């Protein structure tokens, strides 16, 4: 079965420190990979995507993600966290030849001042 | 660009009544829209894929007679929760892909509708 795993329900980090939010996937073929962020009672906002090419993808608000094909991972990173980054982050995968997105269970990021 | 507007943002209704949620793409045409349901502290569950001018495709386990979807134009899809019950209380989110479905294009999401059935 195709799936996306976000192993951490919550990640806590101090402001100014680097952050990593983990994501692994199980999808046949070469999927497209996405990260979204959700603020309370809001929809999802697109952060970045990996389609092909360079394994390090840069996105909005200083976020980046590293694609690792051998480990089937797509971890979200940011060199220096801000309190305003505190939100719920979703990793999503779109299998080949489909327009549907499969979402992970989400990771709540809490950045402390 | 690529703004998706969802209305209402929250609604409270009595058990047994029906509620309609609208999803509009404001500055682009959306041939395909998706409806998701999100339970507290859980991920998004795809309910159905809405295609302009044709019947929606529902995911397994989703009752199509209860969750009526209409995609009458390239900028509007509606979800009607019929004969709502308290267990239908949830956060419903729509999304759309800009232009024709493109596998490497991100989806654009509405801000969601919080439905509470009393």
GROMACS .gro file of C-alpha atoms in nm:
model
  231
    1UNK     CA    1   0.000   0.000   0.000
    2UNK     CA    2   0.115   0.350  -0.074
    3UNK     CA    3   0.178   0.557   0.235
    4UNK     CA    4   0.357   0.852   0.386
    5UNK     CA    5   0.503   0.844   0.736
    6UNK     CA    6   0.586   1.133   0.961
    7UNK     CA    7   0.732   0.957   1.265
    8UNK     CA    8   0.723   1.253   1.500
    9UNK     CA    9   0.393   1.391   1.628
   10UNK     CA   10   0.570   1.698   1.759
   11UNK     CA   11   0.907   1.863   1.721
   12UNK     CA   12   1.028   2.121   1.969
   13UNK     CA   13   1.312   2.356   1.888
   14UNK     CA   14   1.449   2.678   2.028
   15UNK     CA   15   1.432   2.989   1.817
   16UNK     CA   16   1.747   3.036   1.613
   17UNK     CA   17   1.831   2.667   1.610
   18UNK     CA   18   1.807   2.448   1.302
   19UNK     CA   19   1.501   2.232   1.263
   20UNK     CA   20   1.422   1.907   1.085
   21UNK     CA   21   1.082   1.751   1.030
   22UNK     CA   22   1.105   1.396   0.904
   23UNK     CA   23   0.912   1.227   0.625
   24UNK     CA   24   0.946   0.889   0.459
   25UNK     CA   25   0.729   0.739   0.192
   26UNK     CA   26   0.636   0.408   0.041
   27UNK     CA   27   0.527   0.453  -0.318
   28UNK     CA   28   0.611   0.258  -0.629
   29UNK     CA   29   0.780   0.442  -0.910
   30UNK     CA   30   0.908   0.798  -0.888
   31UNK     CA   31   0.657   1.008  -0.698
   32UNK     CA   32   0.632   1.381  -0.666
   33UNK     CA   33   0.688   1.506  -0.312
   34UNK     CA   34   0.541   1.808  -0.136
   35UNK     CA   35   0.546   1.988   0.197
   36UNK     CA   36   0.254   2.193   0.325
   37UNK     CA   37   0.204   2.399   0.640
   38UNK     CA   38  -0.123   2.451   0.824
   39UNK     CA   39  -0.199   2.723   1.076
   40UNK     CA   40  -0.490   2.681   1.323
   41UNK     CA   41  -0.831   2.666   1.157
   42UNK     CA   42  -0.684   2.734   0.817
   43UNK     CA   43  -0.627   2.541   0.500
   44UNK     CA   44  -0.289   2.419   0.385
   45UNK     CA   45  -0.022   2.639   0.234
   46UNK     CA   46   0.226   2.501  -0.016
   47UNK     CA   47   0.590   2.522   0.096
   48UNK     CA   48   0.793   2.333  -0.161
   49UNK     CA   49   0.802   2.037  -0.396
   50UNK     CA   50   1.044   1.789  -0.544
   51UNK     CA   51   0.985   1.673  -0.898
   52UNK     CA   52   1.328   1.592  -1.036
   53UNK     CA   53   1.682   1.726  -1.040
   54UNK     CA   54   1.876   1.861  -0.744
   55UNK     CA   55   1.802   1.666  -0.427
   56UNK     CA   56   1.797   1.982  -0.217
   57UNK     CA   57   1.486   2.184  -0.283
   58UNK     CA   58   1.436   2.538  -0.157
   59UNK     CA   59   1.091   2.671  -0.079
   60UNK     CA   60   0.896   2.944   0.094
   61UNK     CA   61   0.987   3.117   0.423
   62UNK     CA   62   1.344   2.985   0.421
   63UNK     CA   63   1.245   2.619   0.428
   64UNK     CA   64   1.422   2.353   0.227
   65UNK     CA   65   1.390   1.978   0.191
   66UNK     CA   66   1.630   1.704   0.101
   67UNK     CA   67   1.521   1.417  -0.118
   68UNK     CA   68   1.695   1.086  -0.057
   69UNK     CA   69   1.590   0.819  -0.300
   70UNK     CA   70   1.772   0.529  -0.135
   71UNK     CA   71   1.614   0.607   0.200
   72UNK     CA   72   1.282   0.713   0.045
   73UNK     CA   73   1.287   1.022   0.261
   74UNK     CA   74   1.203   1.387   0.210
   75UNK     CA   75   1.291   1.568   0.533
   76UNK     CA   76   1.199   1.932   0.579
   77UNK     CA   77   1.469   2.161   0.715
   78UNK     CA   78   1.535   2.519   0.811
   79UNK     CA   79   1.872   2.654   0.926
   80UNK     CA   80   1.732   2.895   1.186
   81UNK     CA   81   1.382   2.850   1.330
   82UNK     CA   82   1.145   3.135   1.409
   83UNK     CA   83   0.865   3.138   1.665
   84UNK     CA   84   0.630   3.217   1.377
   85UNK     CA   85   0.722   2.884   1.217
   86UNK     CA   86   0.517   2.708   1.485
   87UNK     CA   87   0.244   2.524   1.296
   88UNK     CA   88   0.138   2.184   1.167
   89UNK     CA   89   0.345   2.048   0.880
   90UNK     CA   90   0.231   1.786   0.632
   91UNK     CA   91   0.439   1.583   0.394
   92UNK     CA   92   0.252   1.464   0.085
   93UNK     CA   93   0.324   1.232  -0.203
   94UNK     CA   94   0.166   1.215  -0.544
   95UNK     CA   95   0.222   0.871  -0.702
   96UNK     CA   96   0.303   0.859  -1.073
   97UNK     CA   97   0.016   0.905  -1.315
   98UNK     CA   98  -0.234   1.025  -1.057
   99UNK     CA   99  -0.360   1.364  -0.946
  100UNK     CA  100  -0.429   1.252  -0.589
  101UNK     CA  101  -0.216   1.348  -0.292
  102UNK     CA  102  -0.139   1.111  -0.008
  103UNK     CA  103  -0.075   1.298   0.315
  104UNK     CA  104   0.129   1.204   0.616
  105UNK     CA  105  -0.023   1.235   0.961
  106UNK     CA  106   0.137   1.572   1.023
  107UNK     CA  107   0.402   1.698   1.263
  108UNK     CA  108   0.340   1.984   1.499
  109UNK     CA  109   0.639   2.216   1.514
  110UNK     CA  110   0.677   2.423   1.828
  111UNK     CA  111   0.946   2.687   1.828
  112UNK     CA  112   1.022   2.836   2.170
  113UNK     CA  113   1.159   3.186   2.218
  114UNK     CA  114  -0.228   3.417  -0.768
  115UNK     CA  115  -0.398   3.077  -0.736
  116UNK     CA  116  -0.640   3.162  -0.458
  117UNK     CA  117  -0.905   2.918  -0.344
  118UNK     CA  118  -1.192   3.062  -0.144
  119UNK     CA  119  -1.405   2.842   0.078
  120UNK     CA  120  -1.731   2.950   0.237
  121UNK     CA  121  -1.850   2.946   0.507
  122UNK     CA  122  -1.547   2.929   0.733
  123UNK     CA  123  -1.759   2.783   1.010
  124UNK     CA  124  -2.116   2.665   1.045
  125UNK     CA  125  -2.329   2.522   1.322
  126UNK     CA  126  -2.637   2.326   1.226
  127UNK     CA  127  -2.894   2.105   1.389
  128UNK     CA  128  -2.897   1.732   1.345
  129UNK     CA  129  -3.101   1.629   1.042
  130UNK     CA  130  -3.047   1.945   0.842
  131UNK     CA  131  -2.829   1.988   0.535
  132UNK     CA  132  -2.531   2.217   0.494
  133UNK     CA  133  -2.371   2.341   0.173
  134UNK     CA  134  -2.004   2.435   0.152
  135UNK     CA  135  -1.872   2.630  -0.146
  136UNK     CA  136  -1.525   2.616  -0.294
  137UNK     CA  137  -1.424   2.873  -0.553
  138UNK     CA  138  -1.107   2.924  -0.749
  139UNK     CA  139  -1.082   3.303  -0.768
  140UNK     CA  140  -0.819   3.368  -1.028
  141UNK     CA  141  -0.784   3.046  -1.219
  142UNK     CA  142  -0.992   2.770  -1.371
  143UNK     CA  143  -1.001   2.442  -1.187
  144UNK     CA  144  -1.108   2.143  -1.390
  145UNK     CA  145  -1.055   1.924  -1.086
  146UNK     CA  146  -1.117   1.999  -0.722
  147UNK     CA  147  -1.065   1.776  -0.423
  148UNK     CA  148  -1.258   1.756  -0.098
  149UNK     CA  149  -1.082   1.653   0.221
  150UNK     CA  150  -1.197   1.591   0.574
  151UNK     CA  151  -0.969   1.647   0.870
  152UNK     CA  152  -1.035   1.508   1.215
  153UNK     CA  153  -0.877   1.670   1.521
  154UNK     CA  154  -0.505   1.604   1.538
  155UNK     CA  155  -0.523   1.382   1.232
  156UNK     CA  156  -0.424   1.399   0.872
  157UNK     CA  157  -0.638   1.490   0.576
  158UNK     CA  158  -0.862   1.221   0.437
  159UNK     CA  159  -0.952   1.252   0.072
  160UNK     CA  160  -1.328   1.223   0.037
  161UNK     CA  161  -1.382   1.276  -0.332
  162UNK     CA  162  -1.250   1.417  -0.654
  163UNK     CA  163  -1.478   1.669  -0.819
  164UNK     CA  164  -1.464   1.704  -1.196
  165UNK     CA  165  -1.630   1.990  -1.379
  166UNK     CA  166  -1.930   1.875  -1.575
  167UNK     CA  167  -1.925   1.516  -1.457
  168UNK     CA  168  -1.997   1.306  -1.152
  169UNK     CA  169  -1.759   1.315  -0.862
  170UNK     CA  170  -1.539   1.019  -0.782
  171UNK     CA  171  -1.571   0.913  -0.422
  172UNK     CA  172  -1.310   0.737  -0.212
  173UNK     CA  173  -1.387   0.404  -0.060
  174UNK     CA  174  -1.603   0.433   0.249
  175UNK     CA  175  -1.741   0.777   0.169
  176UNK     CA  176  -2.117   0.785   0.127
  177UNK     CA  177  -2.195   0.966  -0.196
  178UNK     CA  178  -2.562   1.011  -0.104
  179UNK     CA  179  -2.463   1.181   0.217
  180UNK     CA  180  -2.186   1.400   0.079
  181UNK     CA  181  -2.323   1.545  -0.242
  182UNK     CA  182  -2.070   1.710  -0.466
  183UNK     CA  183  -2.151   1.937  -0.758
  184UNK     CA  184  -1.891   2.094  -0.986
  185UNK     CA  185  -2.106   2.305  -1.214
  186UNK     CA  186  -1.843   2.542  -1.345
  187UNK     CA  187  -1.468   2.571  -1.380
  188UNK     CA  188  -1.450   2.790  -1.072
  189UNK     CA  189  -1.704   2.643  -0.832
  190UNK     CA  190  -1.751   2.313  -0.654
  191UNK     CA  191  -1.995   2.255  -0.372
  192UNK     CA  192  -2.015   1.992  -0.101
  193UNK     CA  193  -2.352   1.936   0.063
  194UNK     CA  194  -2.366   1.737   0.382
  195UNK     CA  195  -2.717   1.596   0.383
  196UNK     CA  196  -2.909   1.499   0.696
  197UNK     CA  197  -2.614   1.593   0.910
  198UNK     CA  198  -2.540   1.411   1.233
  199UNK     CA  199  -2.298   1.495   1.515
  200UNK     CA  200  -2.046   1.247   1.380
  201UNK     CA  201  -2.024   1.458   1.064
  202UNK     CA  202  -1.875   1.738   1.269
  203UNK     CA  203  -1.532   1.798   1.127
  204UNK     CA  204  -1.306   2.034   0.936
  205UNK     CA  205  -1.368   2.015   0.562
  206UNK     CA  206  -1.109   2.148   0.320
  207UNK     CA  207  -1.126   2.185  -0.055
  208UNK     CA  208  -0.836   2.214  -0.294
  209UNK     CA  209  -0.782   2.274  -0.662
  210UNK     CA  210  -0.514   2.226  -0.920
  211UNK     CA  211  -0.447   2.524  -1.143
  212UNK     CA  212  -0.544   2.450  -1.501
  213UNK     CA  213  -0.564   2.094  -1.627
  214UNK     CA  214  -0.457   1.828  -1.380
  215UNK     CA  215  -0.081   1.828  -1.369
  216UNK     CA  216   0.099   1.573  -1.168
  217UNK     CA  217   0.380   1.800  -1.059
  218UNK     CA  218   0.167   2.100  -0.972
  219UNK     CA  219   0.089   2.173  -0.610
  220UNK     CA  220  -0.267   2.187  -0.495
  221UNK     CA  221  -0.406   2.515  -0.369
  222UNK     CA  222  -0.621   2.486  -0.061
  223UNK     CA  223  -0.914   2.677   0.074
  224UNK     CA  224  -0.911   2.787   0.437
  225UNK     CA  225  -1.147   2.512   0.539
  226UNK     CA  226  -1.494   2.495   0.692
  227UNK     CA  227  -1.547   2.395   1.054
  228UNK     CA  228  -1.880   2.211   1.069
  229UNK     CA  229  -2.044   2.149   1.406
  230UNK     CA  230  -2.365   1.947   1.417
  231UNK     CA  231  -2.562   1.976   1.739
   0.00000   0.00000   0.00000
